Short mmCIF file of C-alpha atoms and ligand atoms in Angstrom, two decimals:
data_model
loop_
_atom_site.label_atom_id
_atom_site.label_comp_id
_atom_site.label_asym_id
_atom_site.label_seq_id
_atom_site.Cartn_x
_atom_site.Cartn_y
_atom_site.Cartn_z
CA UNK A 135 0.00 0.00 0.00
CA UNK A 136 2.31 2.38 1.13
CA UNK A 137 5.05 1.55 -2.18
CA UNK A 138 1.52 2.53 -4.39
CA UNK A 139 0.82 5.29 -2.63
CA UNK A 140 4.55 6.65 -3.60
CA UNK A 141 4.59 5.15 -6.98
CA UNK A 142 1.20 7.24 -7.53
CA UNK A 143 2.79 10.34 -5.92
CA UNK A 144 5.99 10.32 -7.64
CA UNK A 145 3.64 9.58 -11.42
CA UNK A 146 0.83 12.45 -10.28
CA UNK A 147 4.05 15.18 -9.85
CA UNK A 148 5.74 14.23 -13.29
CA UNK A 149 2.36 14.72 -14.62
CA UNK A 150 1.71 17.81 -13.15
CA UNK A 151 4.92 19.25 -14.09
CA UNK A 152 4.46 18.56 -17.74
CA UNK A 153 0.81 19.94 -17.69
CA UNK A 154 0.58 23.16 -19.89
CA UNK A 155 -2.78 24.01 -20.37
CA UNK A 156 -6.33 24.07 -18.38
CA UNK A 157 -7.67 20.83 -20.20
CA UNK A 158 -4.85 18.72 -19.04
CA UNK A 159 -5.23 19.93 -15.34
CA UNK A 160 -9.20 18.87 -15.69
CA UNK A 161 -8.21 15.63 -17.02
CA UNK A 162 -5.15 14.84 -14.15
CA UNK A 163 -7.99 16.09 -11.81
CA UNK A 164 -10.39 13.54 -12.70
CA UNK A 165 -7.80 10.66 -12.94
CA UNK A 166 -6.07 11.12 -9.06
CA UNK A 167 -9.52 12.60 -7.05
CA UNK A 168 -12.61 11.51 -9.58
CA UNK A 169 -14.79 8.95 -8.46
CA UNK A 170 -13.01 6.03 -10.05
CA UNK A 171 -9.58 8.17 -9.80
CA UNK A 172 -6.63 6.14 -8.18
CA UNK A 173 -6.49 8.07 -4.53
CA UNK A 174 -10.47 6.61 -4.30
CA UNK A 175 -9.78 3.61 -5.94
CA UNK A 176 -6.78 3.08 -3.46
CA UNK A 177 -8.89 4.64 -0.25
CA UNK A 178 -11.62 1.37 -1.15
CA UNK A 179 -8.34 -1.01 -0.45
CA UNK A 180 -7.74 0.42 2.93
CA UNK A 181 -10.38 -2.39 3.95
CA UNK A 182 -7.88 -5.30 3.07
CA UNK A 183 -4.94 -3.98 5.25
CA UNK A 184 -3.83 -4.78 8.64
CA UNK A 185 -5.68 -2.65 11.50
CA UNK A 186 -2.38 -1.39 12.43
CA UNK A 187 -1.35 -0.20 9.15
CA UNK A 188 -4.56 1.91 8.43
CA UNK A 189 -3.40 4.65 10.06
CA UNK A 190 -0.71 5.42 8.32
CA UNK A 191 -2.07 4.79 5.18
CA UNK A 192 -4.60 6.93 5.75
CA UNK A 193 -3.11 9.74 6.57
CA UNK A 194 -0.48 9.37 3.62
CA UNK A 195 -3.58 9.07 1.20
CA UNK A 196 -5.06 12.40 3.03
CA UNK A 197 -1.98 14.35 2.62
CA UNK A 198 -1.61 13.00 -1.22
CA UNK A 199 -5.42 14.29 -1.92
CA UNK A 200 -3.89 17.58 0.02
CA UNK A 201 -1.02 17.53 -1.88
CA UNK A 202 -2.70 17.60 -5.15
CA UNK A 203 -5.18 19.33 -4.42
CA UNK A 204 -2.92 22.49 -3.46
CA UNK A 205 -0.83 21.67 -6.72
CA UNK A 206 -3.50 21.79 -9.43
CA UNK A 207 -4.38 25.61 -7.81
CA UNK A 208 -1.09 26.38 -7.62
CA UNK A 209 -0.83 24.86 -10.95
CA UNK A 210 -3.99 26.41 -12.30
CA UNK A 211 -3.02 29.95 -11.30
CA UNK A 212 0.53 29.32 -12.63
CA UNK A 213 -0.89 28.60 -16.08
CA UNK A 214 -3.47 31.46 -16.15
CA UNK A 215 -0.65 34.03 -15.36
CA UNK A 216 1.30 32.95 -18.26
CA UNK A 217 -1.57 33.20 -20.88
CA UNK A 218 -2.01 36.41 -19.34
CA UNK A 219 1.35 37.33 -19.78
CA UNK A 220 1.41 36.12 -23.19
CA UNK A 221 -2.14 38.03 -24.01
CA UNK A 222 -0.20 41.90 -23.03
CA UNK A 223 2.77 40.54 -25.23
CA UNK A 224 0.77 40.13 -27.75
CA UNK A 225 -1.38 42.95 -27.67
CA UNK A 226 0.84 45.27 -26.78
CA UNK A 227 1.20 48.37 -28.85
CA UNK A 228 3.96 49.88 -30.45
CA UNK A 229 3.65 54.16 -30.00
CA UNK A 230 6.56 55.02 -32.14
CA UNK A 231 5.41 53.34 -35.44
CA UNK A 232 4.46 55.59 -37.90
CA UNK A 233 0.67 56.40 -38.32
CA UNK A 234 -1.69 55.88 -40.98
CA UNK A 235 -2.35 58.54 -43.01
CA UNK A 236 -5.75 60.86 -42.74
CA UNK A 237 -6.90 61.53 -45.99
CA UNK A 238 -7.20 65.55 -46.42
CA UNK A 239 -9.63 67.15 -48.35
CA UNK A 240 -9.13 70.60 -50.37
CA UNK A 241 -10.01 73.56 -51.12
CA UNK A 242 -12.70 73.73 -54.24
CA UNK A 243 -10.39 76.05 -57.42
CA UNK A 244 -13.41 78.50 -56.88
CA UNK A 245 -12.54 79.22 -53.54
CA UNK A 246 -8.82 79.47 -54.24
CA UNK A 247 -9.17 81.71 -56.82
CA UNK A 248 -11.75 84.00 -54.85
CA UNK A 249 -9.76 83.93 -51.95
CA UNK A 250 -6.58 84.74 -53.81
CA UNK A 251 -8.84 88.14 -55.64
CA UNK A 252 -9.62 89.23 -52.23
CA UNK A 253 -6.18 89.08 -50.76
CA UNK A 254 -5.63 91.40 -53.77
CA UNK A 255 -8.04 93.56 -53.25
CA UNK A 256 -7.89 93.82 -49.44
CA UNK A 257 -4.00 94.55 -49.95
CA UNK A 258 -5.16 97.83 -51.82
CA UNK A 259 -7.38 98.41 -48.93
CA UNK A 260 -10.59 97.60 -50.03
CA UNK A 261 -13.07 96.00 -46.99
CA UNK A 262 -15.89 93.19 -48.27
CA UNK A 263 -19.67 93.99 -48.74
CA UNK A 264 -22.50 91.23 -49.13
CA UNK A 265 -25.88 91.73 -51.08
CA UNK A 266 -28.68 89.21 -50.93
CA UNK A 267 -28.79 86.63 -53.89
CA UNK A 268 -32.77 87.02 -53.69
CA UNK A 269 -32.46 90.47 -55.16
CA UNK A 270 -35.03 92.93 -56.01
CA UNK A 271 -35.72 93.65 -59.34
CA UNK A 272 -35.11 97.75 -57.93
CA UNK A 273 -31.28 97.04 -57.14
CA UNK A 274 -30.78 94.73 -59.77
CA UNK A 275 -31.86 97.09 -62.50
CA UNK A 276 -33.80 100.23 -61.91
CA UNK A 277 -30.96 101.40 -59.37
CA UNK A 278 -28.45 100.42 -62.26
CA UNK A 279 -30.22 103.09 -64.54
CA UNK A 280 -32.32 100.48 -66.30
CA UNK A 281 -35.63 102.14 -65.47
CA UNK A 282 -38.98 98.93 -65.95
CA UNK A 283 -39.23 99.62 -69.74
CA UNK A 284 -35.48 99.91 -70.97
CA UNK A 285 -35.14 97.39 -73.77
CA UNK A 286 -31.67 96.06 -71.89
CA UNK A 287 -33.20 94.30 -69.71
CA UNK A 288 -33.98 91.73 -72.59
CA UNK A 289 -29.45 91.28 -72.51
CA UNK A 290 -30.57 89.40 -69.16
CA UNK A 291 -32.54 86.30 -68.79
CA UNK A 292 -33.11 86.29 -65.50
CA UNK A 293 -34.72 84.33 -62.68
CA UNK A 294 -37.94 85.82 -61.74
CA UNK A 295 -39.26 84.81 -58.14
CA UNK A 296 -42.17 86.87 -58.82
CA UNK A 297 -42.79 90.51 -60.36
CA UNK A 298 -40.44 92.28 -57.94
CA UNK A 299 -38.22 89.47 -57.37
CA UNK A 300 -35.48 88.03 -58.84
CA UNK A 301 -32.17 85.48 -58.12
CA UNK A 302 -29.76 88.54 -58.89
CA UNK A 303 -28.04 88.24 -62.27
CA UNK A 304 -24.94 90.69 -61.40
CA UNK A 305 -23.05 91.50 -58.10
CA UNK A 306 -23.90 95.17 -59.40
CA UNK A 307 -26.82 95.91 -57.34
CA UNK A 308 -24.55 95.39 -54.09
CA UNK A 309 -23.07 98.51 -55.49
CA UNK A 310 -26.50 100.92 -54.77
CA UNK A 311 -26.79 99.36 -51.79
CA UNK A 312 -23.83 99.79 -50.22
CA UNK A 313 -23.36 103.73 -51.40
CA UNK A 314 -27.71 104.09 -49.98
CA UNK A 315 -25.86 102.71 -46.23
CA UNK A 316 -22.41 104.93 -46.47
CA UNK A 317 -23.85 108.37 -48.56
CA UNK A 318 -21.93 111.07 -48.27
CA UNK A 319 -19.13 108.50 -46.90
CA UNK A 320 -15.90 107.86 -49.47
CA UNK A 321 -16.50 103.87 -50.74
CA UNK A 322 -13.76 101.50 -51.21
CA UNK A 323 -15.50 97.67 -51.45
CA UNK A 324 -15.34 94.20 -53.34
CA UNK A 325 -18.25 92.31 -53.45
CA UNK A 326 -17.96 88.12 -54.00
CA UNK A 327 -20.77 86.31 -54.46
CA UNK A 328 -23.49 83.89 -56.90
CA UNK A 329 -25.50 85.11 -59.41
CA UNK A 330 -27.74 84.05 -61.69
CA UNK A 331 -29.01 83.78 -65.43
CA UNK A 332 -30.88 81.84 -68.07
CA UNK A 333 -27.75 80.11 -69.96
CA UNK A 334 -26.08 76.58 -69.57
CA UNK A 335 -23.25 75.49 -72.36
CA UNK A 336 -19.28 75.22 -72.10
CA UNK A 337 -18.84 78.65 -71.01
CA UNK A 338 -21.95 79.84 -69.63
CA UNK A 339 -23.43 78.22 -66.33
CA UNK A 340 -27.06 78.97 -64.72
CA UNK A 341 -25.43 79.95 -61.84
CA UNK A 342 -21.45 81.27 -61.29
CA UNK A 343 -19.78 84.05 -59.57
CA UNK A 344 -19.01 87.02 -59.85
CA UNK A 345 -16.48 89.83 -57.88
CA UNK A 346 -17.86 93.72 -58.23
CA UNK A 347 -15.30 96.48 -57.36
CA UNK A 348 -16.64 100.13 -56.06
CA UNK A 349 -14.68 103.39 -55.30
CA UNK A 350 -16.37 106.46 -54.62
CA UNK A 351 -14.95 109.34 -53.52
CA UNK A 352 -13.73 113.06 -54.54
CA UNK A 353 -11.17 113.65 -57.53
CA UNK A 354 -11.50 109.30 -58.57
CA UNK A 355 -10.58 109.30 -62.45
CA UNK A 356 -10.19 106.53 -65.10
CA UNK A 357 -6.85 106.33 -64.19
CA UNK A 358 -7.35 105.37 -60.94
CA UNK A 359 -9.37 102.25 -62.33
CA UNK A 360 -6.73 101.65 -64.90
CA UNK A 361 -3.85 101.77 -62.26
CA UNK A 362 -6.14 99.28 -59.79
CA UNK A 363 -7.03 96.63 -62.36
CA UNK A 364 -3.38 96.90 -63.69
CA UNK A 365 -1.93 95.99 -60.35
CA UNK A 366 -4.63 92.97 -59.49
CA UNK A 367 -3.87 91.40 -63.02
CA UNK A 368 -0.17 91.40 -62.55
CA UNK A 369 -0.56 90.16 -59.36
CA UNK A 370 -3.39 87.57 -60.43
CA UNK A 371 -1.30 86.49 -63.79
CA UNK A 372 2.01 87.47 -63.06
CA UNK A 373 4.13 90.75 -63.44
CA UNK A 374 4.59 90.41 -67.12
CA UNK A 375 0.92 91.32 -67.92
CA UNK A 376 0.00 93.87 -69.58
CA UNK A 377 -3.63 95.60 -69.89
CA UNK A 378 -6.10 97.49 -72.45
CA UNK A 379 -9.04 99.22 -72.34
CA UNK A 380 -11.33 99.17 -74.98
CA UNK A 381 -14.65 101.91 -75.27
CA UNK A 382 -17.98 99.65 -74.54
CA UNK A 383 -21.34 100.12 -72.61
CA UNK A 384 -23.15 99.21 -69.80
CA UNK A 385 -26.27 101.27 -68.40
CA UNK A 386 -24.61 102.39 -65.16
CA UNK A 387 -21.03 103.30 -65.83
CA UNK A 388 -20.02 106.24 -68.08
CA UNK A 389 -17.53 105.98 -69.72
CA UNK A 390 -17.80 102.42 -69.88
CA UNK A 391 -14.71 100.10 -70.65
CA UNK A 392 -13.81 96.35 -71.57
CA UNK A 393 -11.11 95.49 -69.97
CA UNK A 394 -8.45 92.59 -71.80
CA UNK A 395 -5.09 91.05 -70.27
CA UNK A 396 -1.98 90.67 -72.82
CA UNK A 397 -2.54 86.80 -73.39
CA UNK A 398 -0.65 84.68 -70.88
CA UNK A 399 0.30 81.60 -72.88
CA UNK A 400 1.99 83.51 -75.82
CA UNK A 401 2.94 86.54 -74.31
CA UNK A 402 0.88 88.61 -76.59
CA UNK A 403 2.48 86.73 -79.91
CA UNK A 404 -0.89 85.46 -80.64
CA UNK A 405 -2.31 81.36 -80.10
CA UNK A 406 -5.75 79.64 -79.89
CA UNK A 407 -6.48 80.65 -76.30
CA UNK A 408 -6.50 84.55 -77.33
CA UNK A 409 -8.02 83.77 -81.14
CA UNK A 410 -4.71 85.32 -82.40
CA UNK A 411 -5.63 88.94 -80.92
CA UNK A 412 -2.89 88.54 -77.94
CA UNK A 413 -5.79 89.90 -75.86
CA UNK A 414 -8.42 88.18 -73.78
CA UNK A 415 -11.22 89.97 -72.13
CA UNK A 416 -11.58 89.75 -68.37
CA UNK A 417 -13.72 92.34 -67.47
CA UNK A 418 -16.13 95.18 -67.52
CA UNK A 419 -15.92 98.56 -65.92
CA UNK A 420 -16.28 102.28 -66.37
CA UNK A 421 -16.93 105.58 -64.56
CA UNK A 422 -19.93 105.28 -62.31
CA UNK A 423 -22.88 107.38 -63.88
CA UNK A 424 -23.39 110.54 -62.10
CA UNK A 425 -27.24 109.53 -62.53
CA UNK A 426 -26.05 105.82 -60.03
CA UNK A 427 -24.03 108.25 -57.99
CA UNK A 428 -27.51 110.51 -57.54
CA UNK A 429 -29.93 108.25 -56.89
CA UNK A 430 -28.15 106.98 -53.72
CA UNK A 431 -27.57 111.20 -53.22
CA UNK A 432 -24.04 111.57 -53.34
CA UNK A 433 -23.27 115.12 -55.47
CA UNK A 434 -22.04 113.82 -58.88
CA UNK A 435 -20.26 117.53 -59.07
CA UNK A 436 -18.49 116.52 -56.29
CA UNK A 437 -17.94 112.74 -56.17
CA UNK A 438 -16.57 110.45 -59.01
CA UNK A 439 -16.31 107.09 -58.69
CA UNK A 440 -14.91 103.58 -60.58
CA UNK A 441 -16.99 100.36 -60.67
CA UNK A 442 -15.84 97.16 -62.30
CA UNK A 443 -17.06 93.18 -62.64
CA UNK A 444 -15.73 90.28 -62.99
CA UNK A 445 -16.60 86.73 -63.55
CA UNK A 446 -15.00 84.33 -61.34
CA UNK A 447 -14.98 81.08 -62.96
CA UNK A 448 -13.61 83.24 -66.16
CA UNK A 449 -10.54 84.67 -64.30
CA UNK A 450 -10.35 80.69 -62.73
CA UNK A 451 -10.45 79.03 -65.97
CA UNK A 452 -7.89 81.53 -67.19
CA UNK A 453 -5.44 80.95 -64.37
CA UNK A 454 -5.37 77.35 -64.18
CA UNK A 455 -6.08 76.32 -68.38
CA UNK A 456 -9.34 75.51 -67.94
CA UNK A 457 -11.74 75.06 -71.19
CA UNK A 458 -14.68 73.97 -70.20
CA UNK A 459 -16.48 76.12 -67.56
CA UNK A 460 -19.07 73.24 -66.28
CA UNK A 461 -15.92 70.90 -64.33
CA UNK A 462 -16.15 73.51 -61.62
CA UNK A 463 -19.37 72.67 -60.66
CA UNK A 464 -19.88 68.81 -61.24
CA UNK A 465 -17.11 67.98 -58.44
CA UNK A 466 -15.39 65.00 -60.38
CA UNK A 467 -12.77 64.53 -57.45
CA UNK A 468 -10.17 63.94 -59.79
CA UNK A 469 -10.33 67.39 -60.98
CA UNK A 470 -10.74 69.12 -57.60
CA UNK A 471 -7.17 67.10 -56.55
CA UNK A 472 -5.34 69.06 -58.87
CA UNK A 473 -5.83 72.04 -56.23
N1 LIG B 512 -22.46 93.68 -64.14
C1 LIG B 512 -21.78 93.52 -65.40
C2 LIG B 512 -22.11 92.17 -65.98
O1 LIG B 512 -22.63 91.35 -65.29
C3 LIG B 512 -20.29 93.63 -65.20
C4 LIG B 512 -19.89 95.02 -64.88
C5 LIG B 512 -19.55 95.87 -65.90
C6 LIG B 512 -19.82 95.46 -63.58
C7 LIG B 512 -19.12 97.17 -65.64
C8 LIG B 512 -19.42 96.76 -63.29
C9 LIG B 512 -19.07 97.60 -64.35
O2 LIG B 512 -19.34 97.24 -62.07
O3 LIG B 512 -18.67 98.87 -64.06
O4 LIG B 512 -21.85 91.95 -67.12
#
């Protein structure tokens, strides 16, 4: 009895020792202290031994259930700090790799370029003035000196909200507004913004911007408004540029002027992008008419002003070689990732 009960003790530690995982523990657990496990098996012999032997024997078989008992918790707890250990190992994180990159977006070419014109403008120091797109038929022509019945209001197709109400189809009216709010005050202001009109191929869109330019004040002169659009196009399209006026009309500036840029892909020479002129046209402008300068009440014998407009997109499409005016508004992203 006593040789099994050390042959069993001496097996049940080898075992133990090469136990490496929870299952094995549950299975050395049921073979030594199940039911039909070899310490009960071996406790059903004590019968058959001597009287004076049982005690012994039983307490060696107590302190062998003791034994490894204590053993497979020791055991246990020895294996679950290892997978612990080995869990943090491997989940442990590495700070100093390098990140994944965060895809950026960008600003649309629209907003470059009209952020770009206002640094311009705000350099000469011009300040910012906004009109309402919903416009009223008043500032958006009758305050232009294009009373109801003048036949150039047919040169617009416009919007009409209702009889008195219109999407605004030039950044003009923002120009009787703002000299109604600051009459008999000097006037220095750009004006950004949408407008709209009836037209939709490669170079016209239903709706596109447009940047208006006011001055108002004593002793302004056409030079003034040369000398202001020749610095803005030099710094727009480089120093090189050159500029021209050329006599047209519009119902609220007189004199009125078209203004065109020495071509910036042949240097004047003549190509395809000027039509072989060496010009293109990027703007219109003139002398406010003393009759615009009146109806907001400023003295037209005393004040003079310059007014100018420009389209946007056009001075965009110029800058970066665009041809076809309608990619800045369908937002194909592999066009907006060239900016
Ligand atoms: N509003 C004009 C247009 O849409 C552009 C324009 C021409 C604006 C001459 C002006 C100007 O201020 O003086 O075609």
């Amino acid at each position: 009895m006593l040789d099994k009960i050390k042959e069993i003790r001496e097996a049940m530690e080898q075992e133990l020792r090469e136990a490496a995982s929870g299952d094995q523990l549950r299975e050395l657990k049921v073979k030594y202290l199940g039911k039909k496990g070899s310490i009960s098996e071996l406790s059903k012999g004590m019968g058959k031994l001597q009287p004076e032997e049982r005690p012994k024997a039983g307490q060696l078989l107590n302190e062998l259930r003791l034994k490894l008992e204590e053993s497979l918790s020791a055991k246990q707890q020895e294996l679950a700090e290892k997978a612990l250990e080995l869990k943090m190992a491997q989940e442990k994180l590495d700070v100093t790799l390098p990140g994944s990159p965060v895809k950026l977006g960008s600003r649309h070419p629209l907003t470059v370029v009209t952020d770009e014109m206002k640094e311009i403008f705000l350099g000469m120091g011009y300040t910012i003035e906004e009109g309402p797109q919903v416009e009223l038929d008043y500032y958006n022509f009758e305050r232009l000196n294009l009373p109801a019945d003048h036949p150039a209001r047919d040169m617009q197709d416009s919007f009409y909200i209702d009889a008195k109400r219109l999407l605004r189809s030039q950044t003009s009216p923002v120009q009787a507004r703002t000299m109604d709010r600051l009459c008999p005050q000097p006037i220095k202001i750009i004006s950004p913004g949408a407008v709209y009109r009836r037209d939709d191929d490669a170079t016209h869109s239903p709706m596109f911007h447009q940047m208006e330019g006011l001055v108002v004040d004593e002793g302004i002169s056409l030079a003034d408004l040369k000398g202001t659009l020749l610095n803005f196009v030099r710094q727009m399209f480089g120093e090189e540029r050159e500029i021209r006026l050329r006599p047209s009309f519009f119902p609220f500036t007189e004199p009125s002027v078209e203004v065109d840029i020495s071509c910036m892909l042949c240097g004047g020479k003549g190509c395809r992008t000027c039509k072989d002129t060496g010009w293109i046209e990027i703007l219109g402008a003139g002398m406010v008419h003393p009759h615009v300068l009146e109806m907001s009440g400023y003295d037209p014998e005393k004040f003079t002003g310059f007014a100018f407009g420009m389209g946007v997109e056009r001075i965009a499409m110029l800058k970066y070689g665009i041809d076809d005016l309608r990619v800045m508004f369908e937002n194909d992203v592999r066009f907006l990732q060239r900016f």
